[in-house]
Short mmCIF file of C-alpha atoms in Angstrom, two decimals:
data_model
loop_
_atom_site.label_atom_id
_atom_site.label_comp_id
_atom_site.label_asym_id
_atom_site.label_seq_id
_atom_site.Cartn_x
_atom_site.Cartn_y
_atom_site.Cartn_z
CA MET A 1419 0.00 0.00 0.00
CA LYS A 1420 1.15 3.52 -0.79
CA ARG A 1421 0.31 6.94 0.56
CA GLY A 1422 -0.64 9.75 -1.78
CA VAL A 1423 -2.37 13.09 -2.21
CA CYS A 1424 -5.61 13.55 -4.15
CA THR A 1425 -5.11 15.92 -7.06
CA ARG A 1426 -8.65 15.60 -8.44
CA VAL A 1427 -11.84 13.94 -7.14
CA TYR A 1428 -14.53 13.30 -9.75
CA THR A 1429 -17.08 10.84 -11.16
CA THR A 1430 -16.81 8.77 -14.31
CA THR A 1431 -19.06 6.44 -16.26
CA PRO A 1432 -18.43 2.67 -16.59
CA LYS A 1433 -18.09 0.60 -19.76
CA LYS A 1434 -21.08 -0.89 -21.53
CA PRO A 1435 -23.48 -2.44 -20.57
CA ASN A 1436 -23.28 -0.80 -17.11
CA SER A 1437 -24.56 2.64 -16.22
CA ALA A 1438 -23.60 4.70 -13.16
CA LEU A 1439 -21.48 7.59 -11.89
CA ARG A 1440 -18.49 5.91 -10.24
CA LYS A 1441 -16.50 7.95 -7.72
CA VAL A 1442 -12.77 8.08 -8.51
CA ALA A 1443 -9.76 10.20 -7.56
CA ARG A 1444 -6.50 11.09 -9.26
CA VAL A 1445 -3.79 10.43 -6.67
CA ARG A 1446 -0.14 11.49 -6.74
CA LEU A 1447 1.70 8.74 -4.88
CA ASN A 1448 4.76 9.36 -2.70
CA GLY A 1449 6.97 7.93 -5.44
CA GLY A 1450 5.81 10.72 -7.78
CA ILE A 1451 3.59 8.50 -9.94
CA GLU A 1452 0.03 9.70 -10.56
CA VAL A 1453 -2.68 7.02 -10.66
CA THR A 1454 -6.47 6.81 -10.80
CA ALA A 1455 -8.00 5.15 -7.73
CA TYR A 1456 -11.57 4.04 -7.04
CA ILE A 1457 -13.39 5.25 -3.91
CA PRO A 1458 -15.45 2.26 -2.67
CA GLY A 1459 -18.61 2.46 -0.56
CA VAL A 1460 -21.56 4.84 -0.29
CA GLY A 1461 -20.55 8.49 0.14
CA HIS A 1462 -17.08 9.89 0.91
CA ASN A 1463 -15.38 12.96 2.39
CA LEU A 1464 -12.48 13.26 -0.06
CA GLN A 1465 -11.49 16.47 -1.79
CA GLU A 1466 -8.39 17.91 -3.41
CA HIS A 1467 -5.28 17.69 -1.17
CA SER A 1468 -6.74 14.85 0.96
CA ILE A 1469 -4.07 12.35 2.01
CA VAL A 1470 -5.13 8.79 1.21
CA LEU A 1471 -3.85 5.21 1.39
CA VAL A 1472 -4.00 3.38 -1.96
CA ARG A 1473 -4.06 -0.40 -2.42
CA GLY A 1474 -4.06 -2.56 -5.53
CA GLY A 1475 -7.21 -4.00 -7.07
CA ARG A 1476 -8.77 -3.04 -10.35
CA VAL A 1477 -12.36 -2.04 -11.07
CA LYS A 1478 -13.55 -4.22 -13.92
CA ASP A 1479 -15.94 -1.74 -15.56
CA LEU A 1480 -13.70 1.35 -15.30
CA PRO A 1481 -10.84 1.35 -17.86
CA GLY A 1482 -7.51 2.47 -16.42
CA VAL A 1483 -8.59 2.23 -12.77
CA ARG A 1484 -6.20 -0.29 -11.19
CA TYR A 1485 -6.16 0.90 -7.58
CA LYS A 1486 -8.60 1.41 -4.71
CA ILE A 1487 -8.54 3.85 -1.81
CA VAL A 1488 -8.53 2.29 1.69
CA ARG A 1489 -11.54 3.52 3.69
CA GLY A 1490 -10.96 4.46 7.34
CA ALA A 1491 -7.24 5.27 6.88
CA LEU A 1492 -5.56 8.72 6.97
CA ASP A 1493 -7.98 11.42 5.68
CA THR A 1494 -10.57 8.94 4.35
CA GLN A 1495 -13.49 8.29 6.70
CA GLY A 1496 -15.22 4.94 6.94
CA VAL A 1497 -18.68 4.34 5.47
CA LYS A 1498 -21.52 5.52 7.74
CA ASN A 1499 -24.26 3.12 8.92
CA ARG A 1500 -22.47 0.06 7.59
CA LYS A 1501 -23.57 -3.16 9.36
CA GLN A 1502 -22.00 -5.95 7.29
CA ALA A 1503 -18.52 -6.29 5.75
CA ARG A 1504 -17.45 -3.40 8.02
CA SER A 1505 -13.71 -4.09 7.90
CA ARG A 1506 -13.64 -3.55 4.13
CA TYR A 1507 -15.11 -0.08 4.50
CA GLY A 1508 -13.42 1.14 7.70
CA ALA A 1509 -16.73 1.25 9.61
CA LYS A 1510 -16.58 1.07 13.42
CA MET A 1511 -18.88 -1.17 15.48
CA GLU A 1512 -22.07 0.72 16.30
CA LYS A 1513 -22.77 1.40 19.98
CA LYS A 1514 -26.02 -0.11 21.26
#
């Protein structure tokens, strides 16, 4: 995993036959390489200059997107109101 800084946060459309507005970010990694990374989960708090942790893993219907942003690490918050698969989305256990 690598740390990087968001240079642009935007939405893009997937390949046929899918239809959506997928959330992605252009990230300048610490090594100086700039990559496109997918932001998984519902909703996010990222903006330009946010510091993020990037892991490998492509998104099949987005050409050129070969990385994902780790939720719940550095400036990226976890997904709110997430009950299942919480560790994948950086969501804390809800208090009763």
